PDB file of C-alpha atoms in Angstrom:
ATOM      1  CA  MET A  28      -0.012   0.003  -0.012  1.00 43.00           C
ATOM      2  CA  LYS A  29       1.278   3.436  -0.902  1.00 55.00           C
ATOM      3  CA  ASP A  30       2.003   5.269   2.329  1.00 80.00           C
ATOM      4  CA  GLU A  31       2.839   8.914   1.620  1.00 87.00           C
ATOM      5  CA  LYS A  32       1.719  11.710  -0.697  1.00 90.00           C
ATOM      6  CA  LEU A  33       4.276  12.476  -3.359  1.00 92.00           C
ATOM      7  CA  GLN A  34       4.483  16.215  -2.696  1.00 90.00           C
ATOM      8  CA  LYS A  35       4.922  15.616   1.052  1.00 86.00           C
ATOM      9  CA  ALA A  36       7.688  13.096   0.361  1.00 87.00           C
ATOM     10  CA  LEU A  37       9.587  15.488  -1.919  1.00 88.00           C
ATOM     11  CA  ALA A  38       9.243  18.344   0.580  1.00 83.00           C
ATOM     12  CA  ARG A  39      10.402  16.130   3.458  1.00 78.00           C
ATOM     13  CA  MET A  40      13.515  15.243   1.441  1.00 76.00           C
ATOM     14  CA  GLY A  41      14.382  18.923   1.248  1.00 72.00           C
ATOM     15  CA  LEU A  42      13.525  19.708  -2.363  1.00 81.00           C
ATOM     16  CA  GLY A  43      11.252  22.635  -1.417  1.00 79.00           C
ATOM     17  CA  SER A  44       8.000  23.399   0.333  1.00 79.00           C
ATOM     18  CA  ARG A  45       4.917  21.272  -0.382  1.00 83.00           C
ATOM     19  CA  ARG A  46       3.426  24.101  -2.406  1.00 88.00           C
ATOM     20  CA  GLN A  47       6.563  24.346  -4.453  1.00 90.00           C
ATOM     21  CA  MET A  48       6.612  20.615  -5.040  1.00 92.00           C
ATOM     22  CA  GLU A  49       2.994  20.700  -6.195  1.00 94.00           C
ATOM     23  CA  GLU A  50       3.984  23.248  -8.843  1.00 95.00           C
ATOM     24  CA  VAL A  51       6.937  21.090  -9.909  1.00 95.00           C
ATOM     25  CA  ILE A  52       4.624  18.089 -10.240  1.00 96.00           C
ATOM     26  CA  LYS A  53       2.074  20.107 -12.222  1.00 95.00           C
ATOM     27  CA  ALA A  54       4.857  21.230 -14.579  1.00 95.00           C
ATOM     28  CA  GLY A  55       5.557  17.613 -15.463  1.00 95.00           C
ATOM     29  CA  ARG A  56       8.992  17.572 -13.985  1.00 96.00           C
ATOM     30  CA  VAL A  57       8.403  14.572 -11.703  1.00 96.00           C
ATOM     31  CA  SER A  58       8.086  10.910 -12.619  1.00 95.00           C
ATOM     32  CA  VAL A  59       7.217   7.851 -10.541  1.00 94.00           C
ATOM     33  CA  ASN A  60       8.299   4.425 -11.810  1.00 94.00           C
ATOM     34  CA  ASN A  61       9.065   5.967 -15.208  1.00 92.00           C
ATOM     35  CA  GLY A  62       5.548   7.416 -15.555  1.00 93.00           C
ATOM     36  CA  PRO A  63       4.479  11.071 -15.259  1.00 94.00           C
ATOM     37  CA  ALA A  64       3.439  12.009 -11.723  1.00 94.00           C
ATOM     38  CA  THR A  65       0.243  13.832 -10.776  1.00 94.00           C
ATOM     39  CA  ILE A  66      -0.876  15.672  -7.649  1.00 92.00           C
ATOM     40  CA  GLY A  67      -2.151  13.146  -5.128  1.00 87.00           C
ATOM     41  CA  ASP A  68       0.043  10.241  -6.155  1.00 92.00           C
ATOM     42  CA  ARG A  69       1.317   8.207  -3.255  1.00 92.00           C
ATOM     43  CA  VAL A  70       4.737   6.611  -2.938  1.00 91.00           C
ATOM     44  CA  SER A  71       6.521   4.039  -0.765  1.00 88.00           C
ATOM     45  CA  PRO A  72      10.001   2.475  -0.541  1.00 84.00           C
ATOM     46  CA  GLY A  73      10.880   0.741  -3.753  1.00 87.00           C
ATOM     47  CA  ASP A  74       9.291   3.336  -5.999  1.00 91.00           C
ATOM     48  CA  GLU A  75      11.632   5.116  -8.401  1.00 92.00           C
ATOM     49  CA  LEU A  76      11.311   8.861  -8.145  1.00 93.00           C
ATOM     50  CA  ARG A  77      12.895  11.340 -10.514  1.00 94.00           C
ATOM     51  CA  VAL A  78      12.845  15.149 -10.585  1.00 94.00           C
ATOM     52  CA  ASP A  79      14.040  16.713 -13.863  1.00 94.00           C
ATOM     53  CA  GLY A  80      15.398  13.295 -14.733  1.00 93.00           C
ATOM     54  CA  ARG A  81      17.547  13.056 -11.610  1.00 91.00           C
ATOM     55  CA  GLN A  82      16.788  10.062  -9.424  1.00 90.00           C
ATOM     56  CA  ILE A  83      15.776  10.840  -5.848  1.00 87.00           C
ATOM     57  CA  LYS A  84      16.500   8.174  -3.241  1.00 81.00           C
ATOM     58  CA  TYR A  85      13.312   7.649  -1.310  1.00 82.00           C
ATOM     59  CA  THR A  86      13.380   6.565   2.309  1.00 77.00           C
ATOM     60  CA  ALA A  87      10.247   6.176   4.419  1.00 76.00           C
ATOM     61  CA  GLU A  88       9.885   8.949   6.970  1.00 70.00           C
ATOM     62  CA  ASN A  89      10.157   6.665  10.005  1.00 70.00           C
ATOM     63  CA  GLU A  90      13.298   4.958   8.624  1.00 74.00           C
ATOM     64  CA  LYS A  91      15.424   8.019   8.033  1.00 80.00           C
ATOM     65  CA  ARG A  92      17.704   9.188  10.830  1.00 87.00           C
ATOM     66  CA  ARG A  93      16.837  12.762  11.705  1.00 92.00           C
ATOM     67  CA  ARG A  94      19.858  15.011  11.904  1.00 94.00           C
ATOM     68  CA  VAL A  95      20.292  18.677  12.949  1.00 97.00           C
ATOM     69  CA  ILE A  96      23.465  20.792  13.006  1.00 96.00           C
ATOM     70  CA  ALA A  97      24.046  24.236  14.518  1.00 97.00           C
ATOM     71  CA  TYR A  98      26.278  26.526  12.458  1.00 97.00           C
ATOM     72  CA  TYR A  99      27.827  29.809  13.587  1.00 97.00           C
ATOM     73  CA  LYS A 100      27.460  31.969  10.516  1.00 97.00           C
ATOM     74  CA  PRO A 101      30.058  34.694  10.115  1.00 96.00           C
ATOM     75  CA  GLU A 102      29.404  38.030   8.439  1.00 96.00           C
ATOM     76  CA  GLY A 103      30.139  37.921   4.711  1.00 95.00           C
ATOM     77  CA  GLU A 104      28.495  34.568   3.929  1.00 96.00           C
ATOM     78  CA  ILE A 105      25.167  34.389   2.136  1.00 95.00           C
ATOM     79  CA  CYS A 106      22.296  32.011   3.010  1.00 95.00           C
ATOM     80  CA  SER A 107      22.069  30.288  -0.365  1.00 91.00           C
ATOM     81  CA  ALA A 108      23.323  27.066  -1.884  1.00 86.00           C
ATOM     82  CA  ASN A 109      24.771  28.934  -4.857  1.00 85.00           C
ATOM     83  CA  ASP A 110      25.571  32.530  -5.623  1.00 89.00           C
ATOM     84  CA  PRO A 111      25.887  33.979  -9.172  1.00 90.00           C
ATOM     85  CA  GLU A 112      28.330  36.555  -7.834  1.00 91.00           C
ATOM     86  CA  GLY A 113      30.631  33.862  -6.462  1.00 90.00           C
ATOM     87  CA  ARG A 114      30.360  34.955  -2.824  1.00 93.00           C
ATOM     88  CA  PRO A 115      30.927  32.350  -0.079  1.00 94.00           C
ATOM     89  CA  THR A 116      27.771  30.567   1.098  1.00 95.00           C
ATOM     90  CA  VAL A 117      26.824  28.938   4.377  1.00 96.00           C
ATOM     91  CA  PHE A 118      26.534  25.549   2.702  1.00 95.00           C
ATOM     92  CA  GLU A 119      30.184  25.315   1.691  1.00 93.00           C
ATOM     93  CA  ARG A 120      31.350  24.428   5.211  1.00 92.00           C
ATOM     94  CA  LEU A 121      28.690  21.871   6.054  1.00 94.00           C
ATOM     95  CA  PRO A 122      29.509  18.145   6.218  1.00 92.00           C
ATOM     96  CA  LYS A 123      28.685  16.234   3.013  1.00 90.00           C
ATOM     97  CA  LEU A 124      25.669  13.913   2.881  1.00 85.00           C
ATOM     98  CA  THR A 125      25.153  10.851   0.703  1.00 77.00           C
ATOM     99  CA  HIS A 126      21.727  10.538  -0.970  1.00 71.00           C
ATOM    100  CA  ASP A 127      20.479  13.339   1.267  1.00 80.00           C
ATOM    101  CA  ARG A 128      20.704  17.060   1.642  1.00 85.00           C
ATOM    102  CA  TRP A 129      20.852  19.779   4.277  1.00 92.00           C
ATOM    103  CA  VAL A 130      17.836  22.090   4.550  1.00 92.00           C
ATOM    104  CA  MET A 131      18.400  25.503   6.087  1.00 95.00           C
ATOM    105  CA  VAL A 132      16.067  26.594   8.864  1.00 96.00           C
ATOM    106  CA  GLY A 133      15.535  30.374   8.436  1.00 90.00           C
ATOM    107  CA  ARG A 134      18.036  32.865   7.037  1.00 93.00           C
ATOM    108  CA  LEU A 135      20.412  35.592   8.089  1.00 96.00           C
ATOM    109  CA  ASP A 136      21.446  38.381   5.758  1.00 94.00           C
ATOM    110  CA  ILE A 137      25.036  38.731   4.577  1.00 95.00           C
ATOM    111  CA  ASN A 138      25.928  41.347   7.230  1.00 95.00           C
ATOM    112  CA  SER A 139      24.489  39.298  10.122  1.00 96.00           C
ATOM    113  CA  SER A 140      26.045  36.484  12.115  1.00 97.00           C
ATOM    114  CA  GLY A 141      25.071  33.881  14.609  1.00 97.00           C
ATOM    115  CA  LEU A 142      23.048  30.695  14.876  1.00 98.00           C
ATOM    116  CA  LEU A 143      21.771  28.865  11.808  1.00 98.00           C
ATOM    117  CA  LEU A 144      20.171  25.438  12.040  1.00 98.00           C
ATOM    118  CA  PHE A 145      20.289  22.837   9.252  1.00 97.00           C
ATOM    119  CA  THR A 146      18.444  19.503   9.135  1.00 95.00           C
ATOM    120  CA  ASN A 147      18.025  16.641   6.709  1.00 91.00           C
ATOM    121  CA  ASP A 148      14.317  16.550   7.534  1.00 89.00           C
ATOM    122  CA  GLY A 149      12.444  18.885   5.114  1.00 86.00           C
ATOM    123  CA  GLU A 150       9.142  18.606   7.022  1.00 86.00           C
ATOM    124  CA  MET A 151      10.867  19.591  10.251  1.00 92.00           C
ATOM    125  CA  ALA A 152      12.516  22.596   8.579  1.00 92.00           C
ATOM    126  CA  HIS A 153       9.196  23.658   7.049  1.00 90.00           C
ATOM    127  CA  ARG A 154       7.393  23.578  10.402  1.00 93.00           C
ATOM    128  CA  LEU A 155      10.172  25.393  12.243  1.00 95.00           C
ATOM    129  CA  MET A 156      10.017  28.247   9.757  1.00 94.00           C
ATOM    130  CA  HIS A 157       6.255  28.466   9.219  1.00 92.00           C
ATOM    131  CA  PRO A 158       4.687  31.523  10.890  1.00 91.00           C
ATOM    132  CA  SER A 159       1.867  29.400  12.372  1.00 92.00           C
ATOM    133  CA  SER A 160       4.426  27.600  14.553  1.00 94.00           C
ATOM    134  CA  GLU A 161       5.416  30.893  16.219  1.00 94.00           C
ATOM    135  CA  ILE A 162       8.941  29.780  16.938  1.00 96.00           C
ATOM    136  CA  THR A 163      10.879  32.388  18.904  1.00 97.00           C
ATOM    137  CA  ARG A 164      14.127  33.778  17.514  1.00 97.00           C
ATOM    138  CA  GLU A 165      16.402  35.829  19.748  1.00 98.00           C
ATOM    139  CA  TYR A 166      19.054  38.327  18.684  1.00 98.00           C
ATOM    140  CA  ALA A 167      21.738  40.511  20.248  1.00 97.00           C
ATOM    141  CA  VAL A 168      21.667  43.784  18.373  1.00 97.00           C
ATOM    142  CA  ARG A 169      24.054  46.730  18.545  1.00 96.00           C
ATOM    143  CA  ILE A 170      22.332  50.031  17.834  1.00 94.00           C
ATOM    144  CA  LEU A 171      23.711  53.453  16.872  1.00 91.00           C
ATOM    145  CA  GLY A 172      21.608  55.386  19.286  1.00 87.00           C
ATOM    146  CA  GLU A 173      19.318  54.560  22.187  1.00 88.00           C
ATOM    147  CA  VAL A 174      15.951  52.790  22.497  1.00 93.00           C
ATOM    148  CA  THR A 175      13.850  55.150  24.604  1.00 94.00           C
ATOM    149  CA  PRO A 176      10.820  53.891  26.556  1.00 95.00           C
ATOM    150  CA  ASP A 177       8.504  55.302  23.824  1.00 96.00           C
ATOM    151  CA  ILE A 178      10.452  53.522  21.085  1.00 96.00           C
ATOM    152  CA  ALA A 179      10.419  50.253  23.066  1.00 96.00           C
ATOM    153  CA  ARG A 180       6.627  50.541  23.428  1.00 96.00           C
ATOM    154  CA  ASN A 181       6.288  51.140  19.653  1.00 96.00           C
ATOM    155  CA  LEU A 182       8.457  48.148  18.821  1.00 96.00           C
ATOM    156  CA  THR A 183       6.609  45.740  21.135  1.00 96.00           C
ATOM    157  CA  SER A 184       3.112  46.987  20.336  1.00 96.00           C
ATOM    158  CA  GLY A 185       3.544  46.805  16.552  1.00 95.00           C
ATOM    159  CA  VAL A 186       4.894  48.840  13.633  1.00 94.00           C
ATOM    160  CA  MET A 187       3.495  48.902  10.127  1.00 96.00           C
ATOM    161  CA  LEU A 188       6.248  47.900   7.690  1.00 95.00           C
ATOM    162  CA  GLU A 189       5.944  47.667   3.889  1.00 93.00           C
ATOM    163  CA  ASP A 190       4.982  43.994   4.178  1.00 92.00           C
ATOM    164  CA  GLY A 191       2.583  44.323   7.104  1.00 93.00           C
ATOM    165  CA  MET A 192       2.578  44.685  10.896  1.00 95.00           C
ATOM    166  CA  ALA A 193       5.638  43.541  12.802  1.00 95.00           C
ATOM    167  CA  GLN A 194       6.700  43.619  16.432  1.00 96.00           C
ATOM    168  CA  PHE A 195       9.189  42.347  18.938  1.00 97.00           C
ATOM    169  CA  GLU A 196       7.892  39.994  21.598  1.00 96.00           C
ATOM    170  CA  ASP A 197      10.445  41.431  24.012  1.00 96.00           C
ATOM    171  CA  ILE A 198      13.258  43.985  24.054  1.00 96.00           C
ATOM    172  CA  LYS A 199      15.847  44.425  26.835  1.00 95.00           C
ATOM    173  CA  ALA A 200      18.919  46.604  27.237  1.00 92.00           C
ATOM    174  CA  GLY A 201      22.205  44.747  27.046  1.00 89.00           C
ATOM    175  CA  GLY A 202      24.816  47.385  27.880  1.00 83.00           C
ATOM    176  CA  GLY A 203      27.252  49.405  25.814  1.00 77.00           C
ATOM    177  CA  GLU A 204      29.117  52.674  25.925  1.00 77.00           C
ATOM    178  CA  GLY A 205      28.917  55.920  24.010  1.00 77.00           C
ATOM    179  CA  VAL A 206      26.654  55.970  20.953  1.00 84.00           C
ATOM    180  CA  ASN A 207      26.629  52.163  20.625  1.00 89.00           C
ATOM    181  CA  LYS A 208      24.113  50.247  22.707  1.00 92.00           C
ATOM    182  CA  TRP A 209      23.355  46.535  22.808  1.00 95.00           C
ATOM    183  CA  TYR A 210      19.856  45.134  23.073  1.00 96.00           C
ATOM    184  CA  HIS A 211      18.275  41.709  23.228  1.00 97.00           C
ATOM    185  CA  VAL A 212      15.165  41.253  21.109  1.00 97.00           C
ATOM    186  CA  GLN A 213      12.807  38.353  20.499  1.00 97.00           C
ATOM    187  CA  LEU A 214      10.320  37.856  17.696  1.00 95.00           C
ATOM    188  CA  LYS A 215       8.245  35.006  16.271  1.00 94.00           C
ATOM    189  CA  GLU A 216       8.641  35.675  12.564  1.00 88.00           C
ATOM    190  CA  GLY A 217      11.453  35.397  10.072  1.00 84.00           C
ATOM    191  CA  ARG A 218      10.670  38.026   7.430  1.00 89.00           C
ATOM    192  CA  ASN A 219      13.491  39.464   5.353  1.00 90.00           C
ATOM    193  CA  ARG A 220      15.657  41.841   7.404  1.00 93.00           C
ATOM    194  CA  GLU A 221      12.767  42.217   9.909  1.00 95.00           C
ATOM    195  CA  VAL A 222      14.935  43.076  12.925  1.00 96.00           C
ATOM    196  CA  ARG A 223      16.843  45.789  11.025  1.00 96.00           C
ATOM    197  CA  ARG A 224      13.688  47.197   9.483  1.00 96.00           C
ATOM    198  CA  LEU A 225      11.908  47.442  12.847  1.00 97.00           C
ATOM    199  CA  PHE A 226      14.719  49.519  14.293  1.00 97.00           C
ATOM    200  CA  GLU A 227      15.025  51.597  11.111  1.00 96.00           C
ATOM    201  CA  SER A 228      11.338  52.453  11.417  1.00 96.00           C
ATOM    202  CA  GLN A 229      12.253  54.308  14.590  1.00 96.00           C
ATOM    203  CA  GLY A 230      15.188  56.125  13.089  1.00 95.00           C
ATOM    204  CA  LEU A 231      17.802  53.766  14.552  1.00 95.00           C
ATOM    205  CA  LYS A 232      20.513  51.912  12.653  1.00 94.00           C
ATOM    206  CA  VAL A 233      21.742  48.416  13.414  1.00 96.00           C
ATOM    207  CA  SER A 234      25.550  48.230  13.325  1.00 94.00           C
ATOM    208  CA  ARG A 235      25.784  44.544  14.383  1.00 96.00           C
ATOM    209  CA  LEU A 236      23.280  41.689  14.585  1.00 97.00           C
ATOM    210  CA  LEU A 237      23.876  38.268  16.099  1.00 97.00           C
ATOM    211  CA  ARG A 238      21.248  35.553  16.360  1.00 98.00           C
ATOM    212  CA  THR A 239      21.679  33.814  19.720  1.00 98.00           C
ATOM    213  CA  ARG A 240      18.713  31.459  19.808  1.00 98.00           C
ATOM    214  CA  TYR A 241      16.273  29.662  17.491  1.00 98.00           C
ATOM    215  CA  GLY A 242      13.417  27.954  19.252  1.00 97.00           C
ATOM    216  CA  SER A 243      14.850  25.790  22.031  1.00 97.00           C
ATOM    217  CA  ILE A 244      18.444  25.899  20.699  1.00 97.00           C
ATOM    218  CA  ASP A 245      20.906  28.512  21.971  1.00 97.00           C
ATOM    219  CA  LEU A 246      24.092  29.366  20.081  1.00 97.00           C
ATOM    220  CA  PRO A 247      26.456  26.845  21.709  1.00 94.00           C
ATOM    221  CA  LYS A 248      29.148  28.398  23.887  1.00 92.00           C
ATOM    222  CA  GLU A 249      31.854  26.149  22.423  1.00 91.00           C
ATOM    223  CA  LEU A 250      30.964  27.162  18.828  1.00 94.00           C
ATOM    224  CA  ARG A 251      33.199  29.611  16.955  1.00 95.00           C
ATOM    225  CA  THR A 252      32.415  31.506  13.768  1.00 95.00           C
ATOM    226  CA  GLY A 253      32.481  29.372  10.590  1.00 95.00           C
ATOM    227  CA  ARG A 254      32.137  26.139  12.598  1.00 95.00           C
ATOM    228  CA  HIS A 255      29.308  23.700  13.204  1.00 95.00           C
ATOM    229  CA  ILE A 256      28.360  21.033  15.662  1.00 95.00           C
ATOM    230  CA  GLU A 257      25.756  18.255  15.387  1.00 95.00           C
ATOM    231  CA  LEU A 258      22.914  18.163  17.891  1.00 96.00           C
ATOM    232  CA  ASP A 259      22.278  15.081  19.995  1.00 95.00           C
ATOM    233  CA  LYS A 260      18.966  13.309  20.563  1.00 95.00           C
ATOM    234  CA  LYS A 261      17.749  15.380  23.502  1.00 95.00           C
ATOM    235  CA  ASP A 262      18.145  18.734  21.689  1.00 96.00           C
ATOM    236  CA  ILE A 263      16.605  17.387  18.460  1.00 97.00           C
ATOM    237  CA  ASN A 264      13.611  15.923  20.223  1.00 96.00           C
ATOM    238  CA  THR A 265      13.040  19.219  22.058  1.00 96.00           C
ATOM    239  CA  LEU A 266      12.940  20.995  18.708  1.00 96.00           C
ATOM    240  CA  THR A 267      10.515  18.434  17.208  1.00 96.00           C
ATOM    241  CA  ASP A 268       8.267  18.759  20.246  1.00 96.00           C
ATOM    242  CA  LEU A 269       7.856  22.469  19.417  1.00 96.00           C
ATOM    243  CA  VAL A 270       6.350  21.615  16.048  1.00 96.00           C
ATOM    244  CA  SER A 271       4.454  18.425  17.034  1.00 95.00           C
ATOM    245  CA  LEU A 272       6.644  15.932  15.201  1.00 93.00           C
ATOM    246  CA  ARG A 273       7.163  12.415  16.582  1.00 90.00           C
ATOM    247  CA  PRO A 274      10.626  11.367  17.703  1.00 90.00           C
ATOM    248  CA  ARG A 275      12.405   9.136  15.210  1.00 87.00           C
ATOM    249  CA  TYR A 276      14.341   5.959  15.814  1.00 82.00           C
ATOM    250  CA  GLY A 277      18.130   6.336  15.586  1.00 83.00           C
ATOM    251  CA  THR A 278      18.083  10.137  16.086  1.00 90.00           C
ATOM    252  CA  GLY A 279      21.124  11.584  17.767  1.00 89.00           C
ATOM    253  CA  LEU A 280      24.847  10.979  17.939  1.00 92.00           C
ATOM    254  CA  HIS A 281      26.476   7.572  18.212  1.00 88.00           C
ATOM    255  CA  GLY A 282      29.983   6.160  18.455  1.00 90.00           C
ATOM    256  CA  ALA A 283      32.748   8.231  16.865  1.00 91.00           C
ATOM    257  CA  ALA A 284      30.419  11.146  16.093  1.00 89.00           C
ATOM    258  CA  LYS A 285      29.441  11.442  19.745  1.00 90.00           C
ATOM    259  CA  ASP A 286      33.091  11.281  20.835  1.00 92.00           C
ATOM    260  CA  LYS A 287      33.997  14.011  18.315  1.00 89.00           C
ATOM    261  CA  GLN A 288      31.334  16.364  19.676  1.00 89.00           C
ATOM    262  CA  GLU A 289      32.611  15.838  23.220  1.00 90.00           C
ATOM    263  CA  ARG A 290      36.107  16.738  22.133  1.00 91.00           C
ATOM    264  CA  ILE A 291      34.853  19.938  20.505  1.00 89.00           C
ATOM    265  CA  LYS A 292      33.023  20.881  23.696  1.00 87.00           C
ATOM    266  CA  ASN A 293      36.167  20.422  25.718  1.00 90.00           C
ATOM    267  CA  LYS A 294      38.488  22.048  23.154  1.00 91.00           C
ATOM    268  CA  PRO A 295      36.593  24.273  20.701  1.00 91.00           C
ATOM    269  CA  LEU A 296      37.878  24.470  17.150  1.00 90.00           C
ATOM    270  CA  LYS A 297      39.389  27.782  16.052  1.00 92.00           C
ATOM    271  CA  ALA A 298      37.155  30.208  14.154  1.00 92.00           C
ATOM    272  CA  ARG A 299      37.231  30.319  10.379  1.00 88.00           C
ATOM    273  CA  ARG A 300      37.392  33.662   8.654  1.00 76.00           C
ATOM    274  CA  THR A 301      35.088  34.579   5.820  1.00 72.00           C
ATOM    275  CA  ASP A 302      36.378  33.599   2.388  1.00 61.00           C
ATOM    276  CA  SER A 303      38.112  36.427   0.499  1.00 51.00           C
ATOM    277  CA  ARG A 304      35.668  35.933  -2.404  1.00 52.00           C
ATOM    278  CA  SER A 305      33.182  38.211  -0.577  1.00 42.00           C
ATOM    279  CA  SER A 306      32.687  41.775  -1.849  1.00 42.00           C
ATOM    280  CA  GLY A 307      35.222  44.486  -1.297  1.00 41.00           C
ATOM    281  CA  ASP A 308      33.243  46.050   1.581  1.00 42.00           C
ATOM    282  CA  ASN A 309      32.969  42.674   3.310  1.00 41.00           C
ATOM    283  CA  ARG A 310      36.679  41.957   2.821  1.00 38.00           C
ATOM    284  CA  SER A 311      37.511  45.281   4.420  1.00 37.00           C
ATOM    285  CA  ARG A 312      35.111  44.749   7.292  1.00 39.00           C
ATOM    286  CA  ASN A 313      36.301  41.203   8.034  1.00 40.00           C
ATOM    287  CA  SER A 314      40.005  41.961   7.734  1.00 36.00           C
ATOM    288  CA  GLU A 315      39.805  44.676  10.378  1.00 37.00           C
ATOM    289  CA  LYS A 316      39.521  44.053  14.061  1.00 36.00           C
ATOM    290  CA  PRO A 317      36.223  45.690  15.195  1.00 37.00           C
ATOM    291  CA  LYS A 318      36.337  47.828  18.276  1.00 40.00           C
ATOM    292  CA  SER A 319      34.249  46.495  21.147  1.00 40.00           C
ATOM    293  CA  SER A 320      31.451  48.779  22.305  1.00 44.00           C
ATOM    294  CA  GLY A 321      30.308  46.812  25.279  1.00 48.00           C
ATOM    295  CA  SER A 322      29.007  43.313  25.735  1.00 50.00           C
ATOM    296  CA  PRO A 323      26.318  42.039  23.380  1.00 56.00           C
ATOM    297  CA  ALA A 324      25.015  40.308  26.573  1.00 49.00           C
ATOM    298  CA  SER A 325      24.065  37.414  24.319  1.00 43.00           C
ATOM    299  CA  ARG A 326      24.999  34.589  26.615  1.00 45.00           C
ATOM    300  CA  GLY A 327      26.253  36.059  29.823  1.00 39.00           C
ATOM    301  CA  THR A 328      30.039  36.196  30.078  1.00 35.00           C
ATOM    302  CA  ARG A 329      31.123  35.111  26.656  1.00 40.00           C
ATOM    303  CA  ASN A 330      33.993  37.306  25.576  1.00 39.00           C
ATOM    304  CA  THR A 331      32.989  39.959  23.024  1.00 37.00           C
ATOM    305  CA  ARG A 332      36.558  40.486  21.839  1.00 35.00           C
ATOM    306  CA  ASP A 333      36.937  36.745  21.255  1.00 41.00           C
ATOM    307  CA  ARG A 334      33.947  36.822  18.901  1.00 39.00           C
ATOM    308  CA  ASN A 335      35.209  39.927  17.094  1.00 38.00           C
ATOM    309  CA  ASP A 336      38.716  38.618  16.692  1.00 39.00           C
ATOM    310  CA  LYS A 337      37.444  35.389  15.122  1.00 38.00           C
ATOM    311  CA  ARG A 338      34.984  36.920  12.737  1.00 34.00           C
TER     312      ARG A 338
END
């Protein structure tokens, strides 16, 4: 008996959203067992799936080991698998997968840094990003200027942007000296440049932006820029609980992979600098040592200079 809708299976394998996969099927780009596929077809292990002639290895949802990695994105990398301009991308430093692919959970713009999650479970990624899930994202943001009580009320009560109302769930001061001030903000959406645009709506400019949390996952203390670690079973299952997905057999780290993560926690790997293929402005920014303007207060006592030096 066929056990899964075709568009759901393709989305779960990371080829796009269900809606996108429905359009791909309608366009005649998908075949099942050498015959043209239609919306509503169901598939199971043993069926031969092809998209644009390329064979897709199908594994039943409950048989595939769910994996999640946390990546510390540096400034200067773009959140795309490929870039026509030849700039470095966040995918270039991820571990290679066989008959599988990493799906990015959310995005950060080229001038932002911090936590990015990747998973091999397309359905999980879709749910974590969907607005209906209301997954909280937290950022440490350095502002040129000061958030007054009136501005804070505006930002938490709602501001009309060009793509609709937006607001922070919470905003707290995080220290800083002179004209540069750090703030912690939380929001439950992931619209393009939303954090920056909210502050800009109040006449304030963001000079640095660091994502410190996505859902239940904090930016790991042992992680350095340009590096990644793989999450273990407990953290993955906490994430799936947020979006009402069942735990999956075999999830988590085992054997040598588990030992490797323990070594990284005890002795973090050195940061990787952004590739010199980035634009001239980014090369200049990343080659200079930024001046600290107070703690980003992102995770307590973590050294701000250490982050800046390794960017």
